[in-house]
Short mmCIF file of C-alpha atoms in Angstrom, two decimals:
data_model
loop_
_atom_site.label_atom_id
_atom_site.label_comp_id
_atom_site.label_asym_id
_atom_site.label_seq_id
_atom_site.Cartn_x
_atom_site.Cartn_y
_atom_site.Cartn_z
CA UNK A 26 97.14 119.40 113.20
CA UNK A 27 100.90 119.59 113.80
CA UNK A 28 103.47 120.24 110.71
CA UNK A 29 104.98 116.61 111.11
CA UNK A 30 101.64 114.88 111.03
CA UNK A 31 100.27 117.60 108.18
CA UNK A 32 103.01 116.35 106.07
CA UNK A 33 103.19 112.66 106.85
CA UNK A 34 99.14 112.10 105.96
CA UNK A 35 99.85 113.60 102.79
CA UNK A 36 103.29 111.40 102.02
CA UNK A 37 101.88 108.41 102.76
CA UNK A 38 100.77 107.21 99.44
CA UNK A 39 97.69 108.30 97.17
CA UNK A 40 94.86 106.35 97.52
CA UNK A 41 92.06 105.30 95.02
CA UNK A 42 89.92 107.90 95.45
CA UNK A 43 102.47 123.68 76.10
CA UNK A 44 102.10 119.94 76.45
CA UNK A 45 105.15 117.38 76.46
CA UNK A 46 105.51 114.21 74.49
CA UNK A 47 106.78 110.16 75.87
CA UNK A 48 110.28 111.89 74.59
CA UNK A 49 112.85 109.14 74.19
CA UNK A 50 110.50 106.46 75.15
CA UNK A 51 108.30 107.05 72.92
CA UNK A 52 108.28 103.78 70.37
CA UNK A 53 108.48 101.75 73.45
CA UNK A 54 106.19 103.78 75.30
CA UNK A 55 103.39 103.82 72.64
CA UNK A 56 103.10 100.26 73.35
CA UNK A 57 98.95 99.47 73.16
CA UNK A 58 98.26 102.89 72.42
CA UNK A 59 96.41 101.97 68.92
CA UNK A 60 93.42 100.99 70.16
CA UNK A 61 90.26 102.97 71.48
CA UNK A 62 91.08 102.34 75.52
CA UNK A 63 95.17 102.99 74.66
CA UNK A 64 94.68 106.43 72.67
CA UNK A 65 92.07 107.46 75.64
CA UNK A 66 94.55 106.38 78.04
CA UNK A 67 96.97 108.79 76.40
CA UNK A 68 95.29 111.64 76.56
CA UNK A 69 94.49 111.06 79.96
CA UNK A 70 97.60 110.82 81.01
CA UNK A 71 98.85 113.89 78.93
CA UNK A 72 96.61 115.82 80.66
CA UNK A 73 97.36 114.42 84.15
CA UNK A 74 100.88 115.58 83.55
CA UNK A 75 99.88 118.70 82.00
CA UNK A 76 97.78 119.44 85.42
CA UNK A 77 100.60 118.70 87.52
CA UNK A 78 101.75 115.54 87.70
CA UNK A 79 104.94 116.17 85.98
CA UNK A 80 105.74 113.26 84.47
CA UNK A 81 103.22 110.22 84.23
CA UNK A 82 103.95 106.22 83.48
CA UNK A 83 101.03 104.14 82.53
CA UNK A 84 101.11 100.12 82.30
CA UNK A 85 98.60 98.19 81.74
CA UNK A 86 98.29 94.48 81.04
CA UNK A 87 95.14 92.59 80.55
CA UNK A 88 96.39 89.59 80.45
CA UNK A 89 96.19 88.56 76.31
CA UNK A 90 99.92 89.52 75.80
CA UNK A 91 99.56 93.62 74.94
CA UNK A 92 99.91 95.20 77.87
CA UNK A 93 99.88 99.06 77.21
CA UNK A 94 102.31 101.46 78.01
CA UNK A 95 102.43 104.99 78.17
CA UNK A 96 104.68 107.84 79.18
CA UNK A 97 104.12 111.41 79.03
CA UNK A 98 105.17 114.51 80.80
CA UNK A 99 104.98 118.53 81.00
CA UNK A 100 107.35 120.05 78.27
CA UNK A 101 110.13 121.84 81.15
CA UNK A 102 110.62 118.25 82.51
CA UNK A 103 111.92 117.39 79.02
CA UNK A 104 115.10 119.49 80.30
CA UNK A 105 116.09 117.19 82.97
CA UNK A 106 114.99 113.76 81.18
CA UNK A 107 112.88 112.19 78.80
CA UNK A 108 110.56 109.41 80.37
CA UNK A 109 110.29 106.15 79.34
CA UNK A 110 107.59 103.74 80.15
CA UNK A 111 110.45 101.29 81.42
CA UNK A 112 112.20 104.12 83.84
CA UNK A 113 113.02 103.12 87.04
CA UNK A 114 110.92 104.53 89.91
CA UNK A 115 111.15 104.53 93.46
CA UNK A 116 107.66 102.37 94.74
CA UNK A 117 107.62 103.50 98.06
CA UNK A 118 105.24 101.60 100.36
CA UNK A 119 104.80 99.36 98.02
CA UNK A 120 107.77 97.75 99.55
CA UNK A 121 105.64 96.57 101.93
CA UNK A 122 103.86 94.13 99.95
CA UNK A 123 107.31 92.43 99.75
CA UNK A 124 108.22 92.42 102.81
CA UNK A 125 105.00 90.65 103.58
CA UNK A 126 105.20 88.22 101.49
CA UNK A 127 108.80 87.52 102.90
CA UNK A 128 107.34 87.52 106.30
CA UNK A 129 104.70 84.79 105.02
CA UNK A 130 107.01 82.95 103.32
CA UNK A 131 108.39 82.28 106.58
CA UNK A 132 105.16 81.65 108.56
CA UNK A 133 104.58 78.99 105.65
CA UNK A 134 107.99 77.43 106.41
CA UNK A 135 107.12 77.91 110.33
CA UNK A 136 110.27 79.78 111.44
CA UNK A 137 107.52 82.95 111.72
CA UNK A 138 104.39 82.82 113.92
CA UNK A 139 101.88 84.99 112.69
CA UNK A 140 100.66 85.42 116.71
CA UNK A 141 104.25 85.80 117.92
CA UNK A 142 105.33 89.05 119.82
CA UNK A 143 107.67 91.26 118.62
CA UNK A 144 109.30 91.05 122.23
CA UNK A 145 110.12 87.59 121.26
CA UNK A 146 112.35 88.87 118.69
CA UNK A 147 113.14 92.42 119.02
CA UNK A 148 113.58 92.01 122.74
CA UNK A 149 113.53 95.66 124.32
CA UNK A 150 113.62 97.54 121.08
CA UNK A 151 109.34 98.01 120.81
CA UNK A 152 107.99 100.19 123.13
CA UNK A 153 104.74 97.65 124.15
CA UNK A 154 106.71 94.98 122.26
CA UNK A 155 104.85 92.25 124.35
CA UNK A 156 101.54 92.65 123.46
CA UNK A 157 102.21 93.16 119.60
CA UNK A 158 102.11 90.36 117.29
CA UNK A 159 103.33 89.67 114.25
CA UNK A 160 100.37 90.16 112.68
CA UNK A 161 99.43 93.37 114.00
CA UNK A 162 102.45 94.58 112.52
CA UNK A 163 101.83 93.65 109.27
CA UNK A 164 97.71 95.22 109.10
CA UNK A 165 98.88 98.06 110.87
CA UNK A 166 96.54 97.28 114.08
CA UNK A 167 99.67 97.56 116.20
CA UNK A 168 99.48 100.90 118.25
CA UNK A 169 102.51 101.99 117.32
CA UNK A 170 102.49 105.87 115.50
CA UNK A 171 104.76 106.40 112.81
CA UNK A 172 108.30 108.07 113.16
CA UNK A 173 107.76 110.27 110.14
CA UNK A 174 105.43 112.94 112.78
CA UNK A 175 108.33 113.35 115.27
CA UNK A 176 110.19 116.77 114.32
CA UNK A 177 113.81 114.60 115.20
CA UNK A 178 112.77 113.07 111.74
CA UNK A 179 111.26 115.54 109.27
CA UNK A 180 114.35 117.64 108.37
CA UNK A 181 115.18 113.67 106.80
CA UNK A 182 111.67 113.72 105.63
CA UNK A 183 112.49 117.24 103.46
CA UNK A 184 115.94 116.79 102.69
CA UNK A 185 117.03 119.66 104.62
CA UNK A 186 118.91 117.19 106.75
CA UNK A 187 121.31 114.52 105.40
CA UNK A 188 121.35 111.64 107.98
CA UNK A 189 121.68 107.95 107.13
CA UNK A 190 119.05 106.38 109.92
CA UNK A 191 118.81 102.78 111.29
CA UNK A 192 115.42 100.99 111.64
CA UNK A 193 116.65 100.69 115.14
CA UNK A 194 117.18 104.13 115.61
CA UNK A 195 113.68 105.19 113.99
CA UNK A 196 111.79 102.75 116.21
CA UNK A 197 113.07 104.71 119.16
CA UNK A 198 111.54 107.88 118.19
CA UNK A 199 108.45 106.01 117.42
CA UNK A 200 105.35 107.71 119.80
CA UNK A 201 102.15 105.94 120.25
CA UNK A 202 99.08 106.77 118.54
CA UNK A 203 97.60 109.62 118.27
CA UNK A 204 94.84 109.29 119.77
CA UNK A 205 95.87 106.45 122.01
CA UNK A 206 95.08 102.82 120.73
CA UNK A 207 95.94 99.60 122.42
CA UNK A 208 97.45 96.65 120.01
CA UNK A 209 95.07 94.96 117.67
CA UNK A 210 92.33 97.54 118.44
CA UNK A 211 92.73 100.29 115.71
CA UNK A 212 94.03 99.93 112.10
CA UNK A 213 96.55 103.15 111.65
CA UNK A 214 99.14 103.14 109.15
CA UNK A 215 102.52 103.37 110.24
CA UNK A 216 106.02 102.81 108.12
CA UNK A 217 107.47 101.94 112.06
CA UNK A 218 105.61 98.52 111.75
CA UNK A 219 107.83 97.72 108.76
CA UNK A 220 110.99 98.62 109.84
CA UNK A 221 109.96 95.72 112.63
CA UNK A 222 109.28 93.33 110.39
CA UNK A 223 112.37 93.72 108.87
CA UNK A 224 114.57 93.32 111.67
CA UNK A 225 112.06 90.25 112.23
CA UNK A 226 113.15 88.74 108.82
CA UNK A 227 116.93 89.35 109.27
CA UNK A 228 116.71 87.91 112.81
CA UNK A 229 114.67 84.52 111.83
CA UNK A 230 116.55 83.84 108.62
CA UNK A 231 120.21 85.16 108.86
CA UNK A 232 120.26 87.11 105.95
CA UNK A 233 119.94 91.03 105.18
CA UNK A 234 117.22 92.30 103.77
CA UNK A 235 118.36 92.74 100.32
CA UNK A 236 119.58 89.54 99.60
CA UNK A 237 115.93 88.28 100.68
CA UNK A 238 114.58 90.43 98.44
CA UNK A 239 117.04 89.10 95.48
CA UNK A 240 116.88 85.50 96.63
CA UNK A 241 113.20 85.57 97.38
CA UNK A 242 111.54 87.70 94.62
CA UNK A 243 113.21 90.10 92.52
CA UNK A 244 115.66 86.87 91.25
CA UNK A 245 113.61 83.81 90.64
CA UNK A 246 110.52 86.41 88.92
CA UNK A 247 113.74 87.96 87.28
CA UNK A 248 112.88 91.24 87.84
CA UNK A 249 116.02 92.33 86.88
CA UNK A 250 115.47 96.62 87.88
CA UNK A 251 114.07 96.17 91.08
CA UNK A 252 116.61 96.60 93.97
CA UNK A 253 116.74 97.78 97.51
CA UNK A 254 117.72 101.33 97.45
CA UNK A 255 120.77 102.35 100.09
CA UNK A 256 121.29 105.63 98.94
CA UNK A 257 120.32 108.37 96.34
CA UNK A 258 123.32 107.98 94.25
CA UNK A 259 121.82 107.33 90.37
CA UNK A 260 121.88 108.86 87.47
CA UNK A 261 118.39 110.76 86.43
CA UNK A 262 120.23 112.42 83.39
CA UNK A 263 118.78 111.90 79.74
CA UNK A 264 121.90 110.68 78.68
CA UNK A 265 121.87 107.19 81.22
CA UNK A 266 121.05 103.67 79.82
CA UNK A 267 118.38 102.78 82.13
CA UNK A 268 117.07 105.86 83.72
CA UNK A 269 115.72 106.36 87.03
CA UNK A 270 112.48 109.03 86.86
CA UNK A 271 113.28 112.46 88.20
CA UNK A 272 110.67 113.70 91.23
CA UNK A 273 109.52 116.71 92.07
CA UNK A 274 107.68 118.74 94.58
CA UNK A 275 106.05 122.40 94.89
CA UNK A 276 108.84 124.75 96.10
CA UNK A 277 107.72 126.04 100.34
CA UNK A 278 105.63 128.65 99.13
CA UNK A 279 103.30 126.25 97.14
CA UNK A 280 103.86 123.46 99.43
CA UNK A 281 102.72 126.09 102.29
CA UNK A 282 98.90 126.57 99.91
CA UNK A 283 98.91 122.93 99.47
CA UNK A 284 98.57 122.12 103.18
CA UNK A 285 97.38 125.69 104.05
CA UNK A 286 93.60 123.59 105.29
CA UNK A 287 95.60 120.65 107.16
CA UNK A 288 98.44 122.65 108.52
CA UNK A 289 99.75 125.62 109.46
CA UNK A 290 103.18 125.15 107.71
CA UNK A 291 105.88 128.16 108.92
CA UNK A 292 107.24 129.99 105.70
CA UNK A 293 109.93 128.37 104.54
CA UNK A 294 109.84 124.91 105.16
CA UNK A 295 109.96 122.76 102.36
CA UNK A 296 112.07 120.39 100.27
CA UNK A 297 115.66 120.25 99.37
CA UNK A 298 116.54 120.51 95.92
CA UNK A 299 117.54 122.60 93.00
CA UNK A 300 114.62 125.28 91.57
CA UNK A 301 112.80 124.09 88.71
CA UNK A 302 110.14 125.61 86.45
CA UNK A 303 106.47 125.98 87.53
CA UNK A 304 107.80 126.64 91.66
CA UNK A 305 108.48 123.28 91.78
CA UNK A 306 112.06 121.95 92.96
CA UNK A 307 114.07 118.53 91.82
CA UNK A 308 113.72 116.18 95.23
CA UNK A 309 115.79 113.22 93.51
CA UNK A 310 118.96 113.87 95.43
CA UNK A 311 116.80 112.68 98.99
CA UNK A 312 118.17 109.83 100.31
CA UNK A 313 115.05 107.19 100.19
CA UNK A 314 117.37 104.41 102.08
CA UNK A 315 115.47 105.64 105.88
CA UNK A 316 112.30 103.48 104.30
CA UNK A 317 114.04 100.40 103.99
CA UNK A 318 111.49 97.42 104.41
CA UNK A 319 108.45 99.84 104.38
CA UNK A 320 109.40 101.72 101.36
CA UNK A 321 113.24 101.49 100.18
CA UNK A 322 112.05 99.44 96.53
CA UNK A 323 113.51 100.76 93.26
CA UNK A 324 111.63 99.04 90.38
CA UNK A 325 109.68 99.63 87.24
CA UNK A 326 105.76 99.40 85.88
CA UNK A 327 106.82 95.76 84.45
CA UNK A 328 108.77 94.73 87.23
CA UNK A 329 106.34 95.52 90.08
CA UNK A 330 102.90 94.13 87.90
CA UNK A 331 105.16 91.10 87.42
CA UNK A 332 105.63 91.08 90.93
CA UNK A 333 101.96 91.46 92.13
CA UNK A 334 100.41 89.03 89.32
CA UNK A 335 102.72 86.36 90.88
CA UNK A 336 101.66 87.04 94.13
CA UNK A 337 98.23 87.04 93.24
CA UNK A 338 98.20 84.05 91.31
CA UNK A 339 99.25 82.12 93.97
CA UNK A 340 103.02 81.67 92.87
CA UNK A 341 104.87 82.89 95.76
CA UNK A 342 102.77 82.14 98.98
CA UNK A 343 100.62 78.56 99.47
CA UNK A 344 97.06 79.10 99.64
CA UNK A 345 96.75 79.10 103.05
CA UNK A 346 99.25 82.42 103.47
CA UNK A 347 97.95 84.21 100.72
CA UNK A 348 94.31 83.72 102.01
CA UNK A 349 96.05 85.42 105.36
CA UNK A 350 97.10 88.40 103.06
CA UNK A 351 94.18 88.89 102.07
CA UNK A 352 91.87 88.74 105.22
CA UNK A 353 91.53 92.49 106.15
CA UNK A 354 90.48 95.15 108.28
CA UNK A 355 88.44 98.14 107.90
CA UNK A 356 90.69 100.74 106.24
CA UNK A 357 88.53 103.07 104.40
CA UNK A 358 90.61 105.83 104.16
CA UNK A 359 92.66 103.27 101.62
CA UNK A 360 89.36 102.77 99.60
CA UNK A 361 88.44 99.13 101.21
CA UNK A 362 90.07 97.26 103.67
CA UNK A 363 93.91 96.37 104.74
CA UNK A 364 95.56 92.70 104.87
CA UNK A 365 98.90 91.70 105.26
CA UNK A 366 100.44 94.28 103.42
CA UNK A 367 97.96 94.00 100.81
CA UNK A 368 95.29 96.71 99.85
CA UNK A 369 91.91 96.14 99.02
CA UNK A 370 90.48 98.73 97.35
CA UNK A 371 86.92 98.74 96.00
CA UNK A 372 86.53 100.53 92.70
CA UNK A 373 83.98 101.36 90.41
CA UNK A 374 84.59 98.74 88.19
CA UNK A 375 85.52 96.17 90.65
CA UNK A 376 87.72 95.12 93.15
CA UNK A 377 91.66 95.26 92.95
CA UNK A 378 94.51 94.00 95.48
CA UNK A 379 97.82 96.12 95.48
CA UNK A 380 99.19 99.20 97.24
CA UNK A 381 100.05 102.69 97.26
CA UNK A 382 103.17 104.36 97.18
CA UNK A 383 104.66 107.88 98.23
CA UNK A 384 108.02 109.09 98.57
CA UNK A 385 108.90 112.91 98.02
CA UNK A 386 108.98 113.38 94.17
CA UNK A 387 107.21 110.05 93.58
CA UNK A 388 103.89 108.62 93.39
CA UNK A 389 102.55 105.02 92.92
CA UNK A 390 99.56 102.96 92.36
CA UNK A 391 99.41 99.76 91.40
CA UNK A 392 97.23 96.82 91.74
CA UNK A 393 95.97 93.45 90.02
CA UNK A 394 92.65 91.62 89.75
CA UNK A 395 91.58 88.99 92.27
CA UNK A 396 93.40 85.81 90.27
CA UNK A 397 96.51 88.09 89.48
CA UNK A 398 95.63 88.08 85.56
CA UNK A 399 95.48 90.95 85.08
CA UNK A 400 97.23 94.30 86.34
CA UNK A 401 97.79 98.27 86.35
CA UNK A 402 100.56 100.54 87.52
CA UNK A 403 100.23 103.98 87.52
CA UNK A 404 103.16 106.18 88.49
CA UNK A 405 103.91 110.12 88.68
CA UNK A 406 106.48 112.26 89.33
CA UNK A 407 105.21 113.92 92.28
CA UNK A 408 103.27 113.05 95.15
CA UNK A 409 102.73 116.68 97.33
CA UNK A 410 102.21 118.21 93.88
CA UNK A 411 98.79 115.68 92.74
CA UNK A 412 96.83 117.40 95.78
CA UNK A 413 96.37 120.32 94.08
CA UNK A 414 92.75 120.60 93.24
CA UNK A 415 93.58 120.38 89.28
CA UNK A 416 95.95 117.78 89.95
CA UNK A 417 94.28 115.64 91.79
CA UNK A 418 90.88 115.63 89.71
CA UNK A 419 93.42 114.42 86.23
CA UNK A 420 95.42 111.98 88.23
CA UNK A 421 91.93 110.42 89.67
CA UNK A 422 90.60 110.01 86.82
CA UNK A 423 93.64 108.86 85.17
CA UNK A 424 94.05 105.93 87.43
CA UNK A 425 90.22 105.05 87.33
CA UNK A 426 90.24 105.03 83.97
CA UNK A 427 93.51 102.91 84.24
CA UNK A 428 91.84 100.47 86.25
CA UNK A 429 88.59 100.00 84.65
CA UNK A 430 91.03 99.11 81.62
CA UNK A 431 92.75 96.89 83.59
CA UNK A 432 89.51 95.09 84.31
CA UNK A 433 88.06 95.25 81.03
CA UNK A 434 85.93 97.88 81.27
CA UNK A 435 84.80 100.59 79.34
CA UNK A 436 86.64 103.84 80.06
CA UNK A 437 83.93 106.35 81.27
#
């Protein structure tokens, strides 16, 4: 497997599948925490960050008014912040579940076709643009590969390269699958369909992107720390009023063990950022704006459950959309099956409807029940750094645990 594409399976989001304390967070943070489920939770999640995911946010509400929220992290990340359960955090591809529901919002008003082609509004800027609709786009059955596997784009990827792309720009270097795949044939998930859709949105409507977002969602569910992110430029120190969670990845020797049976990653290559403790270096400074409407969101654990439970509840789409969302594909390298920029993922203790996330430095899950009662986030502060074998056996468990919670099950 190439570098690019070593790198990009990893990044794409985590699917289902001494010790620090919650620091200055912690009264808000413990949150829940009294009973049986909460203190399990807690320990699950020191652990987690213990084994390497850094710093860990847990939220989850069952719908009776007491949701439960946790924060912990490794004692050296204490240096650089104390996490609260109410940090911001950049979602990643959760994004996408917006930018759906924009898109839908639209269908439902009929100034979107779900069966339109992409020719008919991008007009010479989709390579095969005529024989992808809408709504191949949005379940990923579109053909199209994903920019992030083209070397023009990785030193972005890394950091090592400061550019400030267009989605324009990234769906020229866009390649074709890999194998080749002809529209609506093969579900393959690709941040290019995204940055589509979001030039679809501006196009049909008039407005940016952003002020969708703000008129659309983020305002009338008053999700007041969500935004659109256009740059790196926040404050991550322990001193801010509303902090933004720090990332972190394995330095390029690590990173070179962690993909050593995917890729064959030259010494060297790696992430930008300044050396931290445990070969791990601080990725916060890399400019996330390049994801845009496939992954530019800045929000928090309440913000984004808020988010999903009134998307799932049937508050932001009519019936008839949100049935739509939620007719999927076979995706089962996502645990289930993939909608409209909506994951279905089939879990041990039931079925859940959300997304994934994964940016460098930051990784998401988060996902509600069926009616949108009740919901779980769970967030870390790494994403390369949970697929080490330790990691990744503490984080899934975490999140299973954080689910079957969620669901009112008992923790197992």
């Amino acid at each position: 497997m190439t570098l690019a594409a070593g790198m990009s399976a990893l990044l794409m989001g985590c699917s289902y599948s001494g010790s620090g304390d919650s620091g200055s967070g912690a009264a808000k943070a413990s949150a829940g925490q009294g009973t049986a489920a909460g203190k399990k939770l807690a320990a699950l999640a020191q652990k987690a960050a213990d084994q390497g995911s850094l710093g860990v946010i847990v939220r989850v509400d069952t719908g009776d008014g007491k949701p439960v929220e946790i924060a912990k992290q490794a004692a050296w990340t204490k240096d650089d912040h104390r996490i609260a359960a109410d940090d911001r955090f950049r979602v990643g591809s959760n994004t996408k579940t917006v930018t759906a529901t924009l898109v839908l919002q639209q269908v439902a008003a009929g100034k979107i076709g779900l069966d339109d082609t992409v020719e008919k509004w991008l007009p010479g800027v989709v390579q095969g643009g005529a024989d992808i609709t809408v709504r191949m786009l949005l379940n990923h059955t579109s053909g199209l590969g994903d920019f992030l596997l083209t070397p023009e784009f990785l030193p972005s990827l890394t950091g090592q390269e400061k550019r400030t792309w267009t989605p324009r720009e990234l769906l020229a270097i866009t390649p074709e699958q890999d194998p080749p795949a002809e529209p609506g044939e093969t579900y393959s998930y690709s941040n290019a369909n995204y940055e589509a859709l979001g030039l679809i949105l501006e196009k049909a409507t008039g407005s940016g992107l952003a002020e969708l977002i703000e008129d659309k969602i983020t305002g009338p569910l008053k999700m007041k720390d969500s935004f659109l992110a256009t740059d790196a430029d926040w404050d991550t120190g322990k001193n801010s009023g509303k902090q933004h969670v720090t990332g972190y990845e394995p330095d390029a020797a690590r990173l070179k063990e962690i993909l050593s049976g995917t890729v064959d990653l030259p010494d060297g290559v790696g992430f930008a950022g300044a050396e931290r403790p445990g070969d791990n270096v601080d990725t916060s400074a890399i400019d996330p704006s390049w994801s845009w409407a496939a992954g530019g969101m800045v929000s928090t654990a309440r913000d984004w459950q808020t988010f999903l439970t009134a998307l799932n509840s049937g508050e932001l789409l009519p019936e008839a959309q949100l049935k739509q969302m939620r007719t999927t594909v076979d995706a089962p390298e996502e645990g289930g099956g993939y909608g409209l920029g909506l994951m279905r993922v089939d879990t041990a203790c039931g079925t859940v409807w959300g997304h994934t996330g994964g940016l460098p430095g930051y990784s998401s899950e988060i996902y509600t029940d069926a009616s949108g009662t009740r919901s779980v986030a769970v967030f870390t502060s790494t994403n390369f750094g949970i697929k080490e074998k330790a990691a990744a056996t503490a984080n899934k468990a975490l999140v299973d645990a954080a689910t079957c919670t969620m669901l009112g099950k008992q923790i197992k």
